[in-house]
Amino acid sequence: MKLLYTFVFLVGMTPLLFGQLTKGGSIIDLNGSFGYETQKRGTPDETVYEGWEHLLAFRYLHLVTDHWAVGGTIGGYRGFGVNVGPLAPEVRYYFNPESESINWFAIADAIFTFQSDLFFEQLNIGAGANLFLSPNVALEGRLNARFPNDDRGSLFNDPWFNISTGLMFYLSQEDRKSWKSAQPVMEKGAWMLGAVASDIQLNINDFRNTAGIQVGPSIGYFLSDYFVAGIGLDLGFSHIVFNKDSGPVFPESTFNTFNAGANIFSRYYLGAEGARLQPFLHGQIGVAHNRFKAKQGELDGVVTHTWVTTDLGVGANLFIAPGLALEGSFNYATTDWPKGILSLSDFQETPSTDISRFTFELGFQVFLGKGWRSGE
């Protein structure tokens, strides 16, 4: 529940005076990763997988009135022999866009995937709120009902319910006109806000009950001008129960998974004072633990793993609004995956695996000035 505490802390500390969504504004997001992964296992090392992977998702919503925003997400994923392209049209209605505190909304979107043909994947309906931390960045909380198209008859036979949080990026018409004059925010005492994503899920149907929570906050602090250090957490738990009607694969089975991880990171910026383009050097090291427990018939087993990850990179931030920057970075990451279980039926053990990845990543980075709580 670390992320919930972070959310409550930020809500309590902010003056809540950054709102006001207006006609012509834009809600945007971008996530991209392009890389080459190699997995080596055993002694001597045997390459068990290598190949290119890419993930790209661009989201754009346009406020056609003060209340209505329409748009969607388009993107694609390719890796491990899978090639999928998502398309997700979206519409949301803001009940109080003029509010300077919290902006409440209702939302509906549909997800389509396409390989050789376009396929309707699921329908999402929900409601939520935006709490602005700065004029261009808001915390977003949502309550969703997801209806997957799983060929079981009616679309509404198997609903999933989840509560999620994340960041929302907003550009007004004035921001889009003046983006070339945006100033960097990276003085001593400022904050760099990374992922604040969380997800709580619940699904109950005729053959399977699922519940789970996943949180992953990341935050950095500028110890001096242009130098930031911080910490990230990754915590999760899932509980899945298959009943006697679930079929021959998982008859009357229970699976519990717990994961916990933490990393520390630092970043040093090399750009000129006041420049919109700010190159940086980046380093990160982390440790993670996973515990998997399965009960299936007479089988009752527990598997635990602990591993270390490292990440080195170079990149740059291009500020497009005060406190909001487009980020691109080249990274080299390694994971030392320990010995694991290949099959729960006979508990065969696999050798340890070394994973290395070269990637180019795209996204947005959030900066909060040292006076952000007072609106400076």
CSV table of C-alpha atoms in Angstrom, one decimal:
chain,number,residue,atom,x,y,z
A,1,MET,CA,0.0,0.0,0.0
A,2,LYS,CA,3.0,2.3,-0.3
A,3,LEU,CA,1.6,4.0,-3.4
A,4,LEU,CA,-1.7,4.7,-1.5
A,5,TYR,CA,0.3,6.5,1.2
A,6,THR,CA,2.2,8.4,-1.5
A,7,PHE,CA,-1.1,9.5,-3.1
A,8,VAL,CA,-2.5,10.6,0.2
A,9,PHE,CA,0.7,12.5,1.0
A,10,LEU,CA,0.6,14.4,-2.3
A,11,VAL,CA,-3.1,15.1,-2.0
A,12,GLY,CA,-2.5,16.5,1.5
A,13,MET,CA,0.4,18.6,0.5
A,14,THR,CA,-0.8,20.2,-2.7
A,15,PRO,CA,-3.0,23.4,-2.6
A,16,LEU,CA,-5.3,22.0,-5.4
A,17,LEU,CA,-5.3,25.2,-7.4
A,18,PHE,CA,-4.0,24.0,-10.8
A,19,GLY,CA,-7.2,22.7,-12.4
A,20,GLN,CA,-9.5,24.2,-15.1
A,21,LEU,CA,-9.7,22.1,-18.3
A,22,THR,CA,-10.8,24.1,-21.3
A,23,LYS,CA,-12.0,23.6,-24.9
A,24,GLY,CA,-9.1,23.0,-27.2
A,25,GLY,CA,-6.8,21.4,-24.6
A,26,SER,CA,-5.1,18.0,-25.1
A,27,ILE,CA,-4.5,15.0,-22.9
A,28,ILE,CA,-1.4,13.1,-24.1
A,29,ASP,CA,0.8,10.2,-23.2
A,30,LEU,CA,3.6,8.3,-24.9
A,31,ASN,CA,5.4,5.0,-24.0
A,32,GLY,CA,8.0,3.4,-26.2
A,33,SER,CA,10.7,0.8,-25.9
A,34,PHE,CA,12.8,-0.6,-28.7
A,35,GLY,CA,15.5,-3.1,-27.8
A,36,TYR,CA,17.4,-6.3,-28.2
A,37,GLU,CA,17.3,-9.0,-25.5
A,38,THR,CA,19.6,-11.9,-24.9
A,39,GLN,CA,19.0,-14.7,-22.4
A,40,LYS,CA,21.8,-17.1,-21.5
A,41,ARG,CA,21.5,-20.1,-19.3
A,42,GLY,CA,23.6,-22.9,-17.8
A,43,THR,CA,27.4,-23.6,-17.8
A,44,PRO,CA,28.8,-23.2,-20.3
A,45,ASP,CA,26.4,-20.4,-21.3
A,46,GLU,CA,23.8,-21.4,-23.8
A,47,THR,CA,21.7,-18.8,-25.6
A,48,VAL,CA,18.1,-19.7,-25.1
A,49,TYR,CA,16.6,-16.6,-26.5
A,50,GLU,CA,17.6,-13.5,-28.5
A,51,GLY,CA,15.7,-11.1,-30.5
A,52,TRP,CA,14.3,-7.6,-31.1
A,53,GLU,CA,11.4,-6.3,-29.2
A,54,HIS,CA,9.4,-3.1,-29.5
A,55,LEU,CA,6.5,-1.5,-27.7
A,56,LEU,CA,5.0,1.8,-28.7
A,57,ALA,CA,1.8,3.4,-27.5
A,58,PHE,CA,0.6,7.0,-28.2
A,59,ARG,CA,-2.5,8.4,-26.5
A,60,TYR,CA,-4.2,11.7,-27.5
A,61,LEU,CA,-7.5,13.1,-26.4
A,62,HIS,CA,-8.8,16.5,-27.6
A,63,LEU,CA,-11.3,18.5,-25.6
A,64,VAL,CA,-13.9,19.4,-28.2
A,65,THR,CA,-15.8,21.3,-25.5
A,66,ASP,CA,-15.0,22.1,-21.9
A,67,HIS,CA,-16.7,18.9,-20.9
A,68,TRP,CA,-16.1,16.4,-23.7
A,69,ALA,CA,-12.8,14.8,-24.6
A,70,VAL,CA,-12.5,12.3,-27.5
A,71,GLY,CA,-9.5,10.5,-29.0
A,72,GLY,CA,-7.7,7.2,-28.2
A,73,THR,CA,-4.5,5.2,-28.1
A,74,ILE,CA,-2.7,3.5,-31.0
A,75,GLY,CA,0.4,1.4,-30.8
A,76,GLY,CA,1.9,-2.0,-31.1
A,77,TYR,CA,4.1,-4.7,-29.5
A,78,ARG,CA,6.4,-7.2,-31.0
A,79,GLY,CA,8.6,-9.7,-29.1
A,80,PHE,CA,9.0,-13.4,-28.1
A,81,GLY,CA,7.3,-14.3,-31.4
A,82,VAL,CA,4.2,-12.1,-30.7
A,83,ASN,CA,3.2,-9.2,-32.9
A,84,VAL,CA,0.1,-7.3,-31.7
A,85,GLY,CA,-1.2,-3.9,-32.5
A,86,PRO,CA,-3.7,-2.2,-30.1
A,87,LEU,CA,-6.2,0.4,-31.1
A,88,ALA,CA,-8.3,2.0,-28.3
A,89,PRO,CA,-10.9,4.7,-29.1
A,90,GLU,CA,-11.8,6.6,-25.9
A,91,VAL,CA,-14.3,9.2,-24.8
A,92,ARG,CA,-14.6,11.0,-21.4
A,93,TYR,CA,-16.9,13.5,-19.9
A,94,TYR,CA,-15.8,16.0,-17.3
A,95,PHE,CA,-18.5,17.0,-14.8
A,96,ASN,CA,-16.7,20.1,-13.5
A,97,PRO,CA,-13.9,21.2,-15.8
A,98,GLU,CA,-13.9,24.7,-14.3
A,99,SER,CA,-12.9,23.4,-10.8
A,100,GLU,CA,-9.4,24.4,-9.6
A,101,SER,CA,-9.3,21.4,-7.2
A,102,ILE,CA,-10.5,18.0,-8.4
A,103,ASN,CA,-12.0,17.4,-11.9
A,104,TRP,CA,-14.4,14.4,-11.9
A,105,PHE,CA,-15.1,12.4,-15.1
A,106,ALA,CA,-16.8,9.4,-16.6
A,107,ILE,CA,-15.0,7.4,-19.3
A,108,ALA,CA,-15.6,4.7,-21.9
A,109,ASP,CA,-13.2,3.0,-24.2
A,110,ALA,CA,-12.9,-0.1,-26.4
A,111,ILE,CA,-9.7,-2.1,-27.1
A,112,PHE,CA,-9.1,-3.7,-30.5
A,113,THR,CA,-6.1,-5.8,-31.4
A,114,PHE,CA,-4.9,-6.8,-34.8
A,115,GLN,CA,-2.5,-9.3,-36.2
A,116,SER,CA,-3.9,-10.5,-39.5
A,117,ASP,CA,-7.4,-9.2,-38.7
A,118,LEU,CA,-8.9,-6.6,-36.4
A,119,PHE,CA,-10.4,-8.1,-33.3
A,120,PHE,CA,-12.5,-6.6,-30.6
A,121,GLU,CA,-10.8,-7.3,-27.3
A,122,GLN,CA,-12.8,-5.6,-24.5
A,123,LEU,CA,-15.0,-2.8,-23.5
A,124,ASN,CA,-14.1,-0.5,-20.5
A,125,ILE,CA,-16.5,1.7,-18.5
A,126,GLY,CA,-15.5,3.8,-15.5
A,127,ALA,CA,-15.3,7.0,-13.5
A,128,GLY,CA,-12.5,8.9,-11.8
A,129,ALA,CA,-10.9,12.1,-10.9
A,130,ASN,CA,-7.9,14.3,-11.8
A,131,LEU,CA,-5.9,16.1,-9.1
A,132,PHE,CA,-3.5,18.5,-10.7
A,133,LEU,CA,0.0,18.7,-9.2
A,134,SER,CA,1.0,21.4,-11.7
A,135,PRO,CA,-0.7,23.1,-14.6
A,136,ASN,CA,0.3,20.2,-16.9
A,137,VAL,CA,0.4,17.1,-14.7
A,138,ALA,CA,-2.3,15.5,-12.7
A,139,LEU,CA,-2.7,12.4,-10.5
A,140,GLU,CA,-5.5,10.3,-11.9
A,141,GLY,CA,-7.6,7.7,-10.0
A,142,ARG,CA,-10.1,5.5,-11.8
A,143,LEU,CA,-12.7,2.8,-11.0
A,144,ASN,CA,-13.2,0.6,-14.0
A,145,ALA,CA,-15.4,-2.2,-15.1
A,146,ARG,CA,-13.8,-4.3,-17.9
A,147,PHE,CA,-15.9,-6.6,-20.1
A,148,PRO,CA,-13.6,-8.9,-22.2
A,149,ASN,CA,-14.8,-10.5,-25.4
A,150,ASP,CA,-13.9,-14.1,-24.6
A,151,ASP,CA,-16.5,-15.9,-26.8
A,152,ARG,CA,-18.5,-17.1,-23.8
A,153,GLY,CA,-21.8,-15.6,-25.0
A,154,SER,CA,-22.7,-12.2,-23.8
A,155,LEU,CA,-20.0,-9.5,-23.5
A,156,PHE,CA,-21.1,-8.9,-19.9
A,157,ASN,CA,-20.8,-12.5,-18.7
A,158,ASP,CA,-17.3,-12.1,-17.2
A,159,PRO,CA,-16.7,-8.5,-15.9
A,160,TRP,CA,-13.4,-7.5,-14.3
A,161,PHE,CA,-13.3,-4.6,-11.8
A,162,ASN,CA,-10.2,-2.6,-11.0
A,163,ILE,CA,-9.1,0.6,-9.3
A,164,SER,CA,-6.0,2.2,-10.9
A,165,THR,CA,-3.9,5.3,-10.4
A,166,GLY,CA,-1.4,7.0,-12.7
A,167,LEU,CA,-0.4,10.3,-14.2
A,168,MET,CA,-2.3,12.4,-16.7
A,169,PHE,CA,-0.5,15.0,-18.9
A,170,TYR,CA,-2.4,18.0,-20.1
A,171,LEU,CA,-1.6,20.8,-22.6
A,172,SER,CA,-3.8,23.8,-23.0
A,173,GLN,CA,-4.0,25.7,-26.3
A,174,GLU,CA,-1.7,28.3,-24.8
A,175,ASP,CA,0.8,25.6,-23.8
A,176,ARG,CA,0.9,24.2,-27.3
A,177,LYS,CA,1.6,27.7,-28.7
A,178,SER,CA,4.4,28.5,-26.2
A,179,TRP,CA,6.1,25.1,-25.9
A,180,LYS,CA,9.3,26.3,-27.4
A,181,SER,CA,9.8,28.7,-24.5
A,182,ALA,CA,9.3,26.2,-21.7
A,183,GLN,CA,11.9,26.4,-19.0
A,184,PRO,CA,13.6,23.4,-17.3
A,185,VAL,CA,12.8,22.6,-13.6
A,186,MET,CA,15.9,21.0,-12.0
A,187,GLU,CA,17.1,23.3,-9.3
A,188,LYS,CA,18.2,22.0,-5.8
A,189,GLY,CA,15.1,21.1,-3.8
A,190,ALA,CA,13.0,20.1,-6.9
A,191,TRP,CA,11.4,16.7,-7.3
A,192,MET,CA,11.4,14.3,-10.2
A,193,LEU,CA,8.2,12.1,-10.2
A,194,GLY,CA,8.5,8.8,-12.0
A,195,ALA,CA,5.9,6.1,-12.2
A,196,VAL,CA,3.0,6.2,-9.8
A,197,ALA,CA,1.0,3.5,-11.4
A,198,SER,CA,-1.1,1.1,-9.3
A,199,ASP,CA,-3.8,-1.4,-10.0
A,200,ILE,CA,-6.3,-3.4,-7.9
A,201,GLN,CA,-8.2,-6.1,-9.7
A,202,LEU,CA,-11.2,-8.3,-8.9
A,203,ASN,CA,-12.9,-10.9,-11.2
A,204,ILE,CA,-15.4,-13.6,-10.2
A,205,ASN,CA,-17.0,-16.0,-12.6
A,206,ASP,CA,-18.1,-19.6,-13.0
A,207,PHE,CA,-14.7,-21.1,-13.3
A,208,ARG,CA,-12.1,-18.7,-11.8
A,209,ASN,CA,-11.9,-16.1,-9.0
A,210,THR,CA,-9.1,-13.5,-9.2
A,211,ALA,CA,-7.9,-10.8,-6.9
A,212,GLY,CA,-4.7,-8.8,-7.0
A,213,ILE,CA,-2.9,-5.5,-6.3
A,214,GLN,CA,0.2,-4.1,-7.9
A,215,VAL,CA,1.9,-0.7,-7.0
A,216,GLY,CA,5.1,0.9,-8.3
A,217,PRO,CA,5.9,4.4,-7.1
A,218,SER,CA,9.2,6.1,-8.1
A,219,ILE,CA,10.4,9.5,-6.9
A,220,GLY,CA,13.7,11.5,-7.0
A,221,TYR,CA,15.0,14.6,-5.2
A,222,PHE,CA,17.5,17.2,-6.5
A,223,LEU,CA,20.3,17.2,-4.0
A,224,SER,CA,21.9,20.0,-6.0
A,225,ASP,CA,21.3,21.7,-9.3
A,226,TYR,CA,21.2,19.1,-12.0
A,227,PHE,CA,21.9,16.1,-9.8
A,228,VAL,CA,18.9,13.9,-8.6
A,229,ALA,CA,18.8,10.7,-6.6
A,230,GLY,CA,15.8,8.6,-5.7
A,231,ILE,CA,14.1,5.3,-5.0
A,232,GLY,CA,11.5,3.1,-6.7
A,233,LEU,CA,9.3,0.4,-5.3
A,234,ASP,CA,7.5,-2.5,-6.9
A,235,LEU,CA,5.0,-4.4,-4.8
A,236,GLY,CA,2.3,-6.9,-5.7
A,237,PHE,CA,0.1,-9.8,-4.7
A,238,SER,CA,-2.3,-11.9,-6.7
A,239,HIS,CA,-4.7,-14.7,-5.6
A,240,ILE,CA,-6.3,-17.0,-8.3
A,241,VAL,CA,-8.7,-19.9,-7.5
A,242,PHE,CA,-9.9,-22.2,-10.3
A,243,ASN,CA,-13.0,-24.2,-9.3
A,244,LYS,CA,-14.0,-27.8,-10.4
A,245,ASP,CA,-15.6,-26.4,-13.6
A,246,SER,CA,-12.4,-24.8,-14.9
A,247,GLY,CA,-11.4,-27.8,-17.0
A,248,PRO,CA,-8.5,-30.3,-17.1
A,249,VAL,CA,-5.7,-27.7,-17.1
A,250,PHE,CA,-6.2,-26.2,-13.6
A,251,PRO,CA,-8.9,-28.3,-11.8
A,252,GLU,CA,-9.6,-26.9,-8.3
A,253,SER,CA,-6.3,-25.1,-8.1
A,254,THR,CA,-5.1,-22.1,-6.1
A,255,PHE,CA,-2.2,-19.9,-7.0
A,256,ASN,CA,-0.8,-17.1,-4.8
A,257,THR,CA,2.0,-14.8,-6.0
A,258,PHE,CA,3.8,-12.1,-4.0
A,259,ASN,CA,6.6,-9.9,-5.4
A,260,ALA,CA,8.5,-7.1,-3.7
A,261,GLY,CA,11.4,-5.0,-5.2
A,262,ALA,CA,13.3,-1.8,-4.6
A,263,ASN,CA,15.8,0.2,-6.6
A,264,ILE,CA,17.9,3.3,-6.1
A,265,PHE,CA,18.9,5.5,-8.9
A,266,SER,CA,20.8,8.7,-9.7
A,267,ARG,CA,20.9,11.0,-12.6
A,268,TYR,CA,23.2,13.9,-13.6
A,269,TYR,CA,22.2,16.6,-16.1
A,270,LEU,CA,24.8,18.0,-18.5
A,271,GLY,CA,22.9,20.8,-20.2
A,272,ALA,CA,23.4,24.5,-20.1
A,273,GLU,CA,21.6,26.5,-17.6
A,274,GLY,CA,18.1,27.4,-18.8
A,275,ALA,CA,18.3,25.2,-21.9
A,276,ARG,CA,15.1,23.3,-22.9
A,277,LEU,CA,17.2,20.3,-24.0
A,278,GLN,CA,19.0,18.7,-21.1
A,279,PRO,CA,21.2,15.6,-21.7
A,280,PHE,CA,21.8,13.3,-18.7
A,281,LEU,CA,23.7,10.2,-17.4
A,282,HIS,CA,21.7,7.6,-15.5
A,283,GLY,CA,22.4,4.7,-13.2
A,284,GLN,CA,20.2,2.3,-11.3
A,285,ILE,CA,20.6,-0.9,-9.2
A,286,GLY,CA,17.8,-2.9,-7.7
A,287,VAL,CA,16.8,-6.1,-5.9
A,288,ALA,CA,13.6,-8.1,-6.2
A,289,HIS,CA,12.0,-11.1,-4.6
A,290,ASN,CA,9.2,-13.3,-5.8
A,291,ARG,CA,7.2,-16.0,-3.9
A,292,PHE,CA,4.9,-18.3,-5.8
A,293,LYS,CA,2.7,-20.9,-4.0
A,294,ALA,CA,0.5,-23.4,-5.9
A,295,LYS,CA,-2.0,-26.0,-4.6
A,296,GLN,CA,-3.4,-28.4,-7.2
A,297,GLY,CA,-4.8,-31.7,-6.1
A,298,GLU,CA,-2.2,-33.4,-4.0
A,299,LEU,CA,0.5,-31.0,-5.2
A,300,ASP,CA,1.4,-28.2,-2.7
A,301,GLY,CA,4.5,-26.3,-3.6
A,302,VAL,CA,6.3,-23.0,-2.9
A,303,VAL,CA,8.9,-21.4,-5.2
A,304,THR,CA,10.9,-18.4,-4.2
A,305,HIS,CA,13.4,-16.3,-6.2
A,306,THR,CA,15.6,-13.3,-5.4
A,307,TRP,CA,17.5,-11.5,-8.1
A,308,VAL,CA,19.5,-8.3,-8.9
A,309,THR,CA,19.1,-5.8,-11.7
A,310,THR,CA,21.4,-3.1,-13.0
A,311,ASP,CA,20.7,-0.3,-15.5
A,312,LEU,CA,23.1,2.3,-17.1
A,313,GLY,CA,22.0,4.8,-19.6
A,314,VAL,CA,22.4,8.2,-21.4
A,315,GLY,CA,19.5,10.3,-22.6
A,316,ALA,CA,17.9,13.7,-22.8
A,317,ASN,CA,14.9,15.6,-21.6
A,318,LEU,CA,13.2,18.2,-23.9
A,319,PHE,CA,10.9,20.5,-21.9
A,320,ILE,CA,7.6,21.1,-23.6
A,321,ALA,CA,5.9,22.8,-20.6
A,322,PRO,CA,7.0,23.9,-17.2
A,323,GLY,CA,7.7,20.7,-15.3
A,324,LEU,CA,6.9,18.4,-18.2
A,325,ALA,CA,9.5,17.0,-20.6
A,326,LEU,CA,9.7,14.5,-23.4
A,327,GLU,CA,12.4,11.9,-22.5
A,328,GLY,CA,14.5,9.6,-24.7
A,329,SER,CA,17.2,7.4,-23.4
A,330,PHE,CA,19.6,4.6,-24.5
A,331,ASN,CA,20.0,1.9,-21.7
A,332,TYR,CA,21.9,-1.3,-21.0
A,333,ALA,CA,20.2,-3.4,-18.3
A,334,THR,CA,21.1,-6.8,-16.8
A,335,THR,CA,19.2,-9.3,-14.7
A,336,ASP,CA,20.7,-12.2,-12.8
A,337,TRP,CA,17.8,-14.6,-12.7
A,338,PRO,CA,18.5,-17.5,-10.2
A,339,LYS,CA,17.6,-21.2,-10.6
A,340,GLY,CA,13.9,-21.7,-11.1
A,341,ILE,CA,11.2,-24.3,-11.5
A,342,LEU,CA,10.4,-25.4,-15.0
A,343,SER,CA,7.2,-27.4,-14.2
A,344,LEU,CA,5.0,-27.6,-11.1
A,345,SER,CA,4.0,-31.2,-12.0
A,346,ASP,CA,7.4,-32.6,-11.4
A,347,PHE,CA,9.4,-29.7,-10.0
A,348,GLN,CA,12.2,-29.9,-12.6
A,349,GLU,CA,14.8,-27.2,-11.9
A,350,THR,CA,16.2,-24.9,-14.6
A,351,PRO,CA,19.7,-23.4,-14.4
A,352,SER,CA,20.2,-19.7,-13.6
A,353,THR,CA,19.6,-17.3,-16.4
A,354,ASP,CA,21.5,-14.1,-17.3
A,355,ILE,CA,19.4,-11.5,-19.2
A,356,SER,CA,20.8,-8.5,-20.9
A,357,ARG,CA,18.9,-5.8,-22.8
A,358,PHE,CA,19.9,-2.8,-25.0
A,359,THR,CA,17.0,-0.5,-25.3
A,360,PHE,CA,15.9,3.0,-26.5
A,361,GLU,CA,13.0,4.3,-24.5
A,362,LEU,CA,10.6,7.1,-25.0
A,363,GLY,CA,8.1,8.7,-22.6
A,364,PHE,CA,7.4,11.8,-20.5
A,365,GLN,CA,9.2,12.9,-17.3
A,366,VAL,CA,7.6,15.0,-14.6
A,367,PHE,CA,9.5,17.7,-12.6
A,368,LEU,CA,8.0,19.6,-9.6
A,369,GLY,CA,9.8,22.8,-8.5
A,370,LYS,CA,10.8,23.3,-4.9
A,371,GLY,CA,7.8,25.7,-4.5
A,372,TRP,CA,5.3,23.5,-6.2
A,373,ARG,CA,3.1,23.1,-3.1
A,374,SER,CA,2.5,26.8,-3.0
A,375,GLY,CA,1.9,27.1,-6.7
A,376,GLU,CA,5.2,28.8,-7.5
